[in-house]
């Protein structure tokens, strides 16, 4: 979705953005997390719309639980371009430098560079394939990652639509091995690492 957002901000037409999303559906994405990450768990004071709004005070004060992650190092993304065409590869080269945040709540990222490789190493996330004998790496955890489903389209996944995406049609959740594990934990924080 960050690539589609970048396409809108780059001035692509709505139809081009919709086509980009459809072209991204079959593309497998893997992420190599940073060697260290610290997640803080905290409550913060926020303002949100009141249940009984009035013109003088439409927002009320409340608290919300937030987790904030600080990543130390370079976060790498890998896209399986064999499942896309040349147009998609050119669009990705154009759009990846325009991505400055990822996620629903927004996390700030800065583009460093792009390159092509034939294989991804074991430090990248991997979907779980439950065939034969299998054991996860020593320092890793398993999470369901949200991905496009086979029928995903721009109208269905828009934040501004009243339509509800359906699981396994518009969105799918893939059990994935993330090759970082808990190194230390304490009141209000968890330290993750690869070593």
PDB file of C-alpha atoms in Angstrom:
ATOM      1  CA  UNK A   1       0.000   0.000   0.000  1.00  0.00           C
ATOM      2  CA  UNK A   2       2.969   2.333   0.557  1.00  0.00           C
ATOM      3  CA  UNK A   3       3.819   2.003  -3.150  1.00  0.00           C
ATOM      4  CA  UNK A   4       0.229   2.831  -4.134  1.00  0.00           C
ATOM      5  CA  UNK A   5       0.265   5.850  -1.808  1.00  0.00           C
ATOM      6  CA  UNK A   6       3.559   6.984  -3.374  1.00  0.00           C
ATOM      7  CA  UNK A   7       1.958   6.620  -6.832  1.00  0.00           C
ATOM      8  CA  UNK A   8      -0.899   8.930  -5.818  1.00  0.00           C
ATOM      9  CA  UNK A   9       1.563  11.481  -4.427  1.00  0.00           C
ATOM     10  CA  UNK A  10       3.665  11.225  -7.632  1.00  0.00           C
ATOM     11  CA  UNK A  11       0.634  12.267  -9.683  1.00  0.00           C
ATOM     12  CA  UNK A  12      -0.371   8.909 -11.162  1.00  0.00           C
ATOM     13  CA  UNK A  13      -4.003   8.799 -12.344  1.00  0.00           C
ATOM     14  CA  UNK A  14      -6.507   6.813 -10.265  1.00  0.00           C
ATOM     15  CA  UNK A  15      -6.646   4.119 -12.963  1.00  0.00           C
ATOM     16  CA  UNK A  16      -2.823   3.831 -12.970  1.00  0.00           C
ATOM     17  CA  UNK A  17      -2.797   3.480  -9.159  1.00  0.00           C
ATOM     18  CA  UNK A  18      -5.496   0.806  -9.348  1.00  0.00           C
ATOM     19  CA  UNK A  19      -3.509  -1.064 -12.010  1.00  0.00           C
ATOM     20  CA  UNK A  20      -0.348  -0.789  -9.894  1.00  0.00           C
ATOM     21  CA  UNK A  21      -2.169  -2.383  -6.953  1.00  0.00           C
ATOM     22  CA  UNK A  22      -3.469  -5.201  -9.163  1.00  0.00           C
ATOM     23  CA  UNK A  23       0.062  -5.768 -10.530  1.00  0.00           C
ATOM     24  CA  UNK A  24       1.432  -5.960  -6.970  1.00  0.00           C
ATOM     25  CA  UNK A  25      -1.043  -8.693  -5.905  1.00  0.00           C
ATOM     26  CA  UNK A  26       1.059 -11.666  -7.128  1.00  0.00           C
ATOM     27  CA  UNK A  27       4.398 -10.129  -6.072  1.00  0.00           C
ATOM     28  CA  UNK A  28       5.862 -11.763  -2.958  1.00  0.00           C
ATOM     29  CA  UNK A  29       7.424  -9.317  -0.492  1.00  0.00           C
ATOM     30  CA  UNK A  30      10.032 -10.177   2.128  1.00  0.00           C
ATOM     31  CA  UNK A  31      11.592  -7.899   4.727  1.00  0.00           C
ATOM     32  CA  UNK A  32      14.980  -8.117   6.428  1.00  0.00           C
ATOM     33  CA  UNK A  33      14.542  -6.506   9.843  1.00  0.00           C
ATOM     34  CA  UNK A  34      17.243  -4.386  11.401  1.00  0.00           C
ATOM     35  CA  UNK A  35      19.730  -6.226  13.661  1.00  0.00           C
ATOM     36  CA  UNK A  36      18.286  -4.450  16.723  1.00  0.00           C
ATOM     37  CA  UNK A  37      14.885  -2.968  17.501  1.00  0.00           C
ATOM     38  CA  UNK A  38      13.436  -1.569  20.706  1.00  0.00           C
ATOM     39  CA  UNK A  39       9.682  -1.392  21.199  1.00  0.00           C
ATOM     40  CA  UNK A  40       8.336   0.828  23.968  1.00  0.00           C
ATOM     41  CA  UNK A  41       4.903   0.106  25.407  1.00  0.00           C
ATOM     42  CA  UNK A  42       3.228   3.173  26.802  1.00  0.00           C
ATOM     43  CA  UNK A  43       0.008   5.067  27.348  1.00  0.00           C
ATOM     44  CA  UNK A  44      -0.193   8.549  25.853  1.00  0.00           C
ATOM     45  CA  UNK A  45      -2.662  11.371  26.189  1.00  0.00           C
ATOM     46  CA  UNK A  46      -4.626  11.892  22.948  1.00  0.00           C
ATOM     47  CA  UNK A  47      -7.531  13.977  21.710  1.00  0.00           C
ATOM     48  CA  UNK A  48     -10.400  12.262  19.930  1.00  0.00           C
ATOM     49  CA  UNK A  49     -13.924  13.110  18.830  1.00  0.00           C
ATOM     50  CA  UNK A  50     -16.304  13.255  21.779  1.00  0.00           C
ATOM     51  CA  UNK A  51     -19.290  10.943  21.930  1.00  0.00           C
ATOM     52  CA  UNK A  52     -21.411  13.997  22.612  1.00  0.00           C
ATOM     53  CA  UNK A  53     -19.727  16.624  20.390  1.00  0.00           C
ATOM     54  CA  UNK A  54     -20.642  20.258  20.475  1.00  0.00           C
ATOM     55  CA  UNK A  55     -19.371  23.275  18.572  1.00  0.00           C
ATOM     56  CA  UNK A  56     -17.271  24.555  21.485  1.00  0.00           C
ATOM     57  CA  UNK A  57     -15.461  21.293  22.265  1.00  0.00           C
ATOM     58  CA  UNK A  58     -15.664  18.672  19.486  1.00  0.00           C
ATOM     59  CA  UNK A  59     -12.680  16.736  20.877  1.00  0.00           C
ATOM     60  CA  UNK A  60     -12.177  15.252  24.310  1.00  0.00           C
ATOM     61  CA  UNK A  61      -9.038  14.209  26.146  1.00  0.00           C
ATOM     62  CA  UNK A  62      -8.393  10.504  26.706  1.00  0.00           C
ATOM     63  CA  UNK A  63      -5.519   8.024  26.839  1.00  0.00           C
ATOM     64  CA  UNK A  64      -4.449   5.417  24.293  1.00  0.00           C
ATOM     65  CA  UNK A  65      -2.038   2.477  24.346  1.00  0.00           C
ATOM     66  CA  UNK A  66       0.821   2.884  21.869  1.00  0.00           C
ATOM     67  CA  UNK A  67       3.826   0.834  20.895  1.00  0.00           C
ATOM     68  CA  UNK A  68       6.677   2.779  19.366  1.00  0.00           C
ATOM     69  CA  UNK A  69       9.519   0.960  17.614  1.00  0.00           C
ATOM     70  CA  UNK A  70      13.030   2.308  17.131  1.00  0.00           C
ATOM     71  CA  UNK A  71      14.970   0.371  14.518  1.00  0.00           C
ATOM     72  CA  UNK A  72      18.760   0.466  14.578  1.00  0.00           C
ATOM     73  CA  UNK A  73      20.186  -0.218  11.140  1.00  0.00           C
ATOM     74  CA  UNK A  74      18.820  -0.652   7.636  1.00  0.00           C
ATOM     75  CA  UNK A  75      15.440  -2.227   6.972  1.00  0.00           C
ATOM     76  CA  UNK A  76      15.573  -4.033   3.611  1.00  0.00           C
ATOM     77  CA  UNK A  77      12.632  -4.983   1.399  1.00  0.00           C
ATOM     78  CA  UNK A  78      12.749  -7.649  -1.309  1.00  0.00           C
ATOM     79  CA  UNK A  79      10.157  -7.930  -4.084  1.00  0.00           C
ATOM     80  CA  UNK A  80       9.882 -11.011  -6.304  1.00  0.00           C
ATOM     81  CA  UNK A  81       9.881  -9.176  -9.639  1.00  0.00           C
ATOM     82  CA  UNK A  82       9.678 -12.473 -11.552  1.00  0.00           C
ATOM     83  CA  UNK A  83       5.941 -12.350 -10.807  1.00  0.00           C
ATOM     84  CA  UNK A  84       5.574  -8.891 -12.365  1.00  0.00           C
ATOM     85  CA  UNK A  85       6.322  -7.279 -15.712  1.00  0.00           C
ATOM     86  CA  UNK A  86       8.894  -4.669 -16.850  1.00  0.00           C
ATOM     87  CA  UNK A  87       6.429  -1.812 -16.299  1.00  0.00           C
ATOM     88  CA  UNK A  88       6.024  -2.808 -12.649  1.00  0.00           C
ATOM     89  CA  UNK A  89       9.825  -2.952 -12.184  1.00  0.00           C
ATOM     90  CA  UNK A  90      10.198   0.552 -13.678  1.00  0.00           C
ATOM     91  CA  UNK A  91       7.363   1.912 -11.526  1.00  0.00           C
ATOM     92  CA  UNK A  92       8.905   0.445  -8.382  1.00  0.00           C
ATOM     93  CA  UNK A  93      12.277   2.044  -9.163  1.00  0.00           C
ATOM     94  CA  UNK A  94      10.448   5.352  -9.580  1.00  0.00           C
ATOM     95  CA  UNK A  95       8.199   5.009  -6.502  1.00  0.00           C
ATOM     96  CA  UNK A  96      10.363   3.380  -3.807  1.00  0.00           C
ATOM     97  CA  UNK A  97      12.394   6.580  -3.187  1.00  0.00           C
ATOM     98  CA  UNK A  98       9.099   8.443  -2.578  1.00  0.00           C
ATOM     99  CA  UNK A  99       8.061   6.251   0.355  1.00  0.00           C
ATOM    100  CA  UNK A 100       8.665   8.121   3.593  1.00  0.00           C
ATOM    101  CA  UNK A 101       6.352   6.240   5.959  1.00  0.00           C
ATOM    102  CA  UNK A 102       4.859   2.765   6.287  1.00  0.00           C
ATOM    103  CA  UNK A 103       2.015   1.356   8.327  1.00  0.00           C
ATOM    104  CA  UNK A 104      -1.384   2.582   9.422  1.00  0.00           C
ATOM    105  CA  UNK A 105      -0.109   4.792  12.227  1.00  0.00           C
ATOM    106  CA  UNK A 106       2.906   5.866  10.218  1.00  0.00           C
ATOM    107  CA  UNK A 107       6.514   5.055  10.806  1.00  0.00           C
ATOM    108  CA  UNK A 108       9.126   7.195   9.198  1.00  0.00           C
ATOM    109  CA  UNK A 109      11.557   5.590   6.776  1.00  0.00           C
ATOM    110  CA  UNK A 110      14.208   6.977   4.447  1.00  0.00           C
ATOM    111  CA  UNK A 111      15.123   5.408   1.129  1.00  0.00           C
ATOM    112  CA  UNK A 112      18.799   4.443   0.805  1.00  0.00           C
ATOM    113  CA  UNK A 113      19.171   2.551  -2.484  1.00  0.00           C
ATOM    114  CA  UNK A 114      17.773  -0.175  -4.694  1.00  0.00           C
ATOM    115  CA  UNK A 115      19.537  -3.135  -6.270  1.00  0.00           C
ATOM    116  CA  UNK A 116      18.697  -6.465  -7.862  1.00  0.00           C
ATOM    117  CA  UNK A 117      19.603  -9.858  -6.437  1.00  0.00           C
ATOM    118  CA  UNK A 118      18.779 -13.400  -7.513  1.00  0.00           C
ATOM    119  CA  UNK A 119      18.173 -14.817  -4.008  1.00  0.00           C
ATOM    120  CA  UNK A 120      17.262 -13.502  -0.573  1.00  0.00           C
ATOM    121  CA  UNK A 121      19.272 -14.604   2.440  1.00  0.00           C
ATOM    122  CA  UNK A 122      17.989 -16.137   5.669  1.00  0.00           C
ATOM    123  CA  UNK A 123      17.844 -12.729   7.370  1.00  0.00           C
ATOM    124  CA  UNK A 124      14.658 -11.976   5.382  1.00  0.00           C
ATOM    125  CA  UNK A 125      11.191 -12.975   6.525  1.00  0.00           C
ATOM    126  CA  UNK A 126       9.889 -16.288   5.201  1.00  0.00           C
ATOM    127  CA  UNK A 127       6.354 -17.602   4.924  1.00  0.00           C
ATOM    128  CA  UNK A 128       5.807 -20.816   6.854  1.00  0.00           C
ATOM    129  CA  UNK A 129       5.358 -23.867   4.675  1.00  0.00           C
ATOM    130  CA  UNK A 130       4.008 -26.694   6.802  1.00  0.00           C
ATOM    131  CA  UNK A 131       5.297 -29.702   4.911  1.00  0.00           C
ATOM    132  CA  UNK A 132       7.666 -32.284   6.280  1.00  0.00           C
ATOM    133  CA  UNK A 133       9.686 -31.641   9.413  1.00  0.00           C
ATOM    134  CA  UNK A 134      10.228 -28.029  10.251  1.00  0.00           C
ATOM    135  CA  UNK A 135      11.758 -26.084  13.117  1.00  0.00           C
ATOM    136  CA  UNK A 136      11.989 -22.297  13.338  1.00  0.00           C
ATOM    137  CA  UNK A 137      15.360 -20.546  13.691  1.00  0.00           C
ATOM    138  CA  UNK A 138      16.750 -20.177  17.226  1.00  0.00           C
ATOM    139  CA  UNK A 139      16.091 -16.422  17.408  1.00  0.00           C
ATOM    140  CA  UNK A 140      12.833 -15.725  15.617  1.00  0.00           C
ATOM    141  CA  UNK A 141       9.130 -15.314  16.120  1.00  0.00           C
ATOM    142  CA  UNK A 142       6.081 -16.117  14.030  1.00  0.00           C
ATOM    143  CA  UNK A 143       3.505 -13.460  13.152  1.00  0.00           C
ATOM    144  CA  UNK A 144       0.602 -13.221  10.703  1.00  0.00           C
ATOM    145  CA  UNK A 145       1.457 -10.579   8.090  1.00  0.00           C
ATOM    146  CA  UNK A 146      -1.268  -8.783   6.131  1.00  0.00           C
ATOM    147  CA  UNK A 147      -1.027  -9.085   2.333  1.00  0.00           C
ATOM    148  CA  UNK A 148      -3.170  -8.497  -0.751  1.00  0.00           C
ATOM    149  CA  UNK A 149      -5.675 -11.214  -1.526  1.00  0.00           C
ATOM    150  CA  UNK A 150      -6.329 -12.446  -5.078  1.00  0.00           C
ATOM    151  CA  UNK A 151      -9.340 -10.105  -5.557  1.00  0.00           C
ATOM    152  CA  UNK A 152      -7.723  -7.011  -4.001  1.00  0.00           C
ATOM    153  CA  UNK A 153      -8.507  -3.763  -5.764  1.00  0.00           C
ATOM    154  CA  UNK A 154      -8.193  -0.079  -5.003  1.00  0.00           C
ATOM    155  CA  UNK A 155     -11.870   0.488  -4.311  1.00  0.00           C
ATOM    156  CA  UNK A 156     -12.133  -2.354  -1.815  1.00  0.00           C
ATOM    157  CA  UNK A 157      -8.934  -1.501   0.101  1.00  0.00           C
ATOM    158  CA  UNK A 158      -9.443   2.271   0.216  1.00  0.00           C
ATOM    159  CA  UNK A 159      -9.742   3.817   3.678  1.00  0.00           C
ATOM    160  CA  UNK A 160     -12.629   5.907   2.357  1.00  0.00           C
ATOM    161  CA  UNK A 161     -14.931   3.110   1.174  1.00  0.00           C
ATOM    162  CA  UNK A 162     -17.819   1.686   3.126  1.00  0.00           C
ATOM    163  CA  UNK A 163     -17.178  -1.732   1.623  1.00  0.00           C
ATOM    164  CA  UNK A 164     -15.659  -4.332   3.920  1.00  0.00           C
ATOM    165  CA  UNK A 165     -12.735  -6.355   2.540  1.00  0.00           C
ATOM    166  CA  UNK A 166     -13.180 -10.093   2.922  1.00  0.00           C
ATOM    167  CA  UNK A 167     -10.506 -12.367   4.301  1.00  0.00           C
ATOM    168  CA  UNK A 168      -8.771 -14.572   1.701  1.00  0.00           C
ATOM    169  CA  UNK A 169     -10.411 -12.599  -1.123  1.00  0.00           C
ATOM    170  CA  UNK A 170      -9.235  -9.018  -0.674  1.00  0.00           C
ATOM    171  CA  UNK A 171      -6.797  -9.496   2.198  1.00  0.00           C
ATOM    172  CA  UNK A 172      -4.935 -12.547   3.379  1.00  0.00           C
ATOM    173  CA  UNK A 173      -2.833 -13.180   6.447  1.00  0.00           C
ATOM    174  CA  UNK A 174       0.324 -15.203   5.970  1.00  0.00           C
ATOM    175  CA  UNK A 175       2.067 -16.878   8.912  1.00  0.00           C
ATOM    176  CA  UNK A 176       5.619 -15.613   8.599  1.00  0.00           C
ATOM    177  CA  UNK A 177       8.925 -16.241  10.345  1.00  0.00           C
ATOM    178  CA  UNK A 178      10.539 -12.956  11.380  1.00  0.00           C
ATOM    179  CA  UNK A 179      14.238 -13.665  12.032  1.00  0.00           C
ATOM    180  CA  UNK A 180      14.570 -11.565  15.198  1.00  0.00           C
ATOM    181  CA  UNK A 181      13.809 -12.612  18.727  1.00  0.00           C
ATOM    182  CA  UNK A 182      13.425 -11.140  22.193  1.00  0.00           C
ATOM    183  CA  UNK A 183      16.812 -10.285  23.707  1.00  0.00           C
ATOM    184  CA  UNK A 184      15.659  -8.402  26.791  1.00  0.00           C
ATOM    185  CA  UNK A 185      12.430  -7.099  28.253  1.00  0.00           C
ATOM    186  CA  UNK A 186      11.481  -4.844  31.102  1.00  0.00           C
ATOM    187  CA  UNK A 187       8.772  -2.491  32.301  1.00  0.00           C
ATOM    188  CA  UNK A 188       7.695  -0.555  29.223  1.00  0.00           C
ATOM    189  CA  UNK A 189      10.120  -1.976  26.631  1.00  0.00           C
ATOM    190  CA  UNK A 190      11.141  -5.059  24.658  1.00  0.00           C
ATOM    191  CA  UNK A 191      14.513  -5.361  22.910  1.00  0.00           C
ATOM    192  CA  UNK A 192      14.606  -7.532  19.784  1.00  0.00           C
ATOM    193  CA  UNK A 193      17.750  -8.692  18.011  1.00  0.00           C
ATOM    194  CA  UNK A 194      19.251 -11.113  15.549  1.00  0.00           C
ATOM    195  CA  UNK A 195      22.174 -12.217  17.734  1.00  0.00           C
TER     196      UNK A 195
END
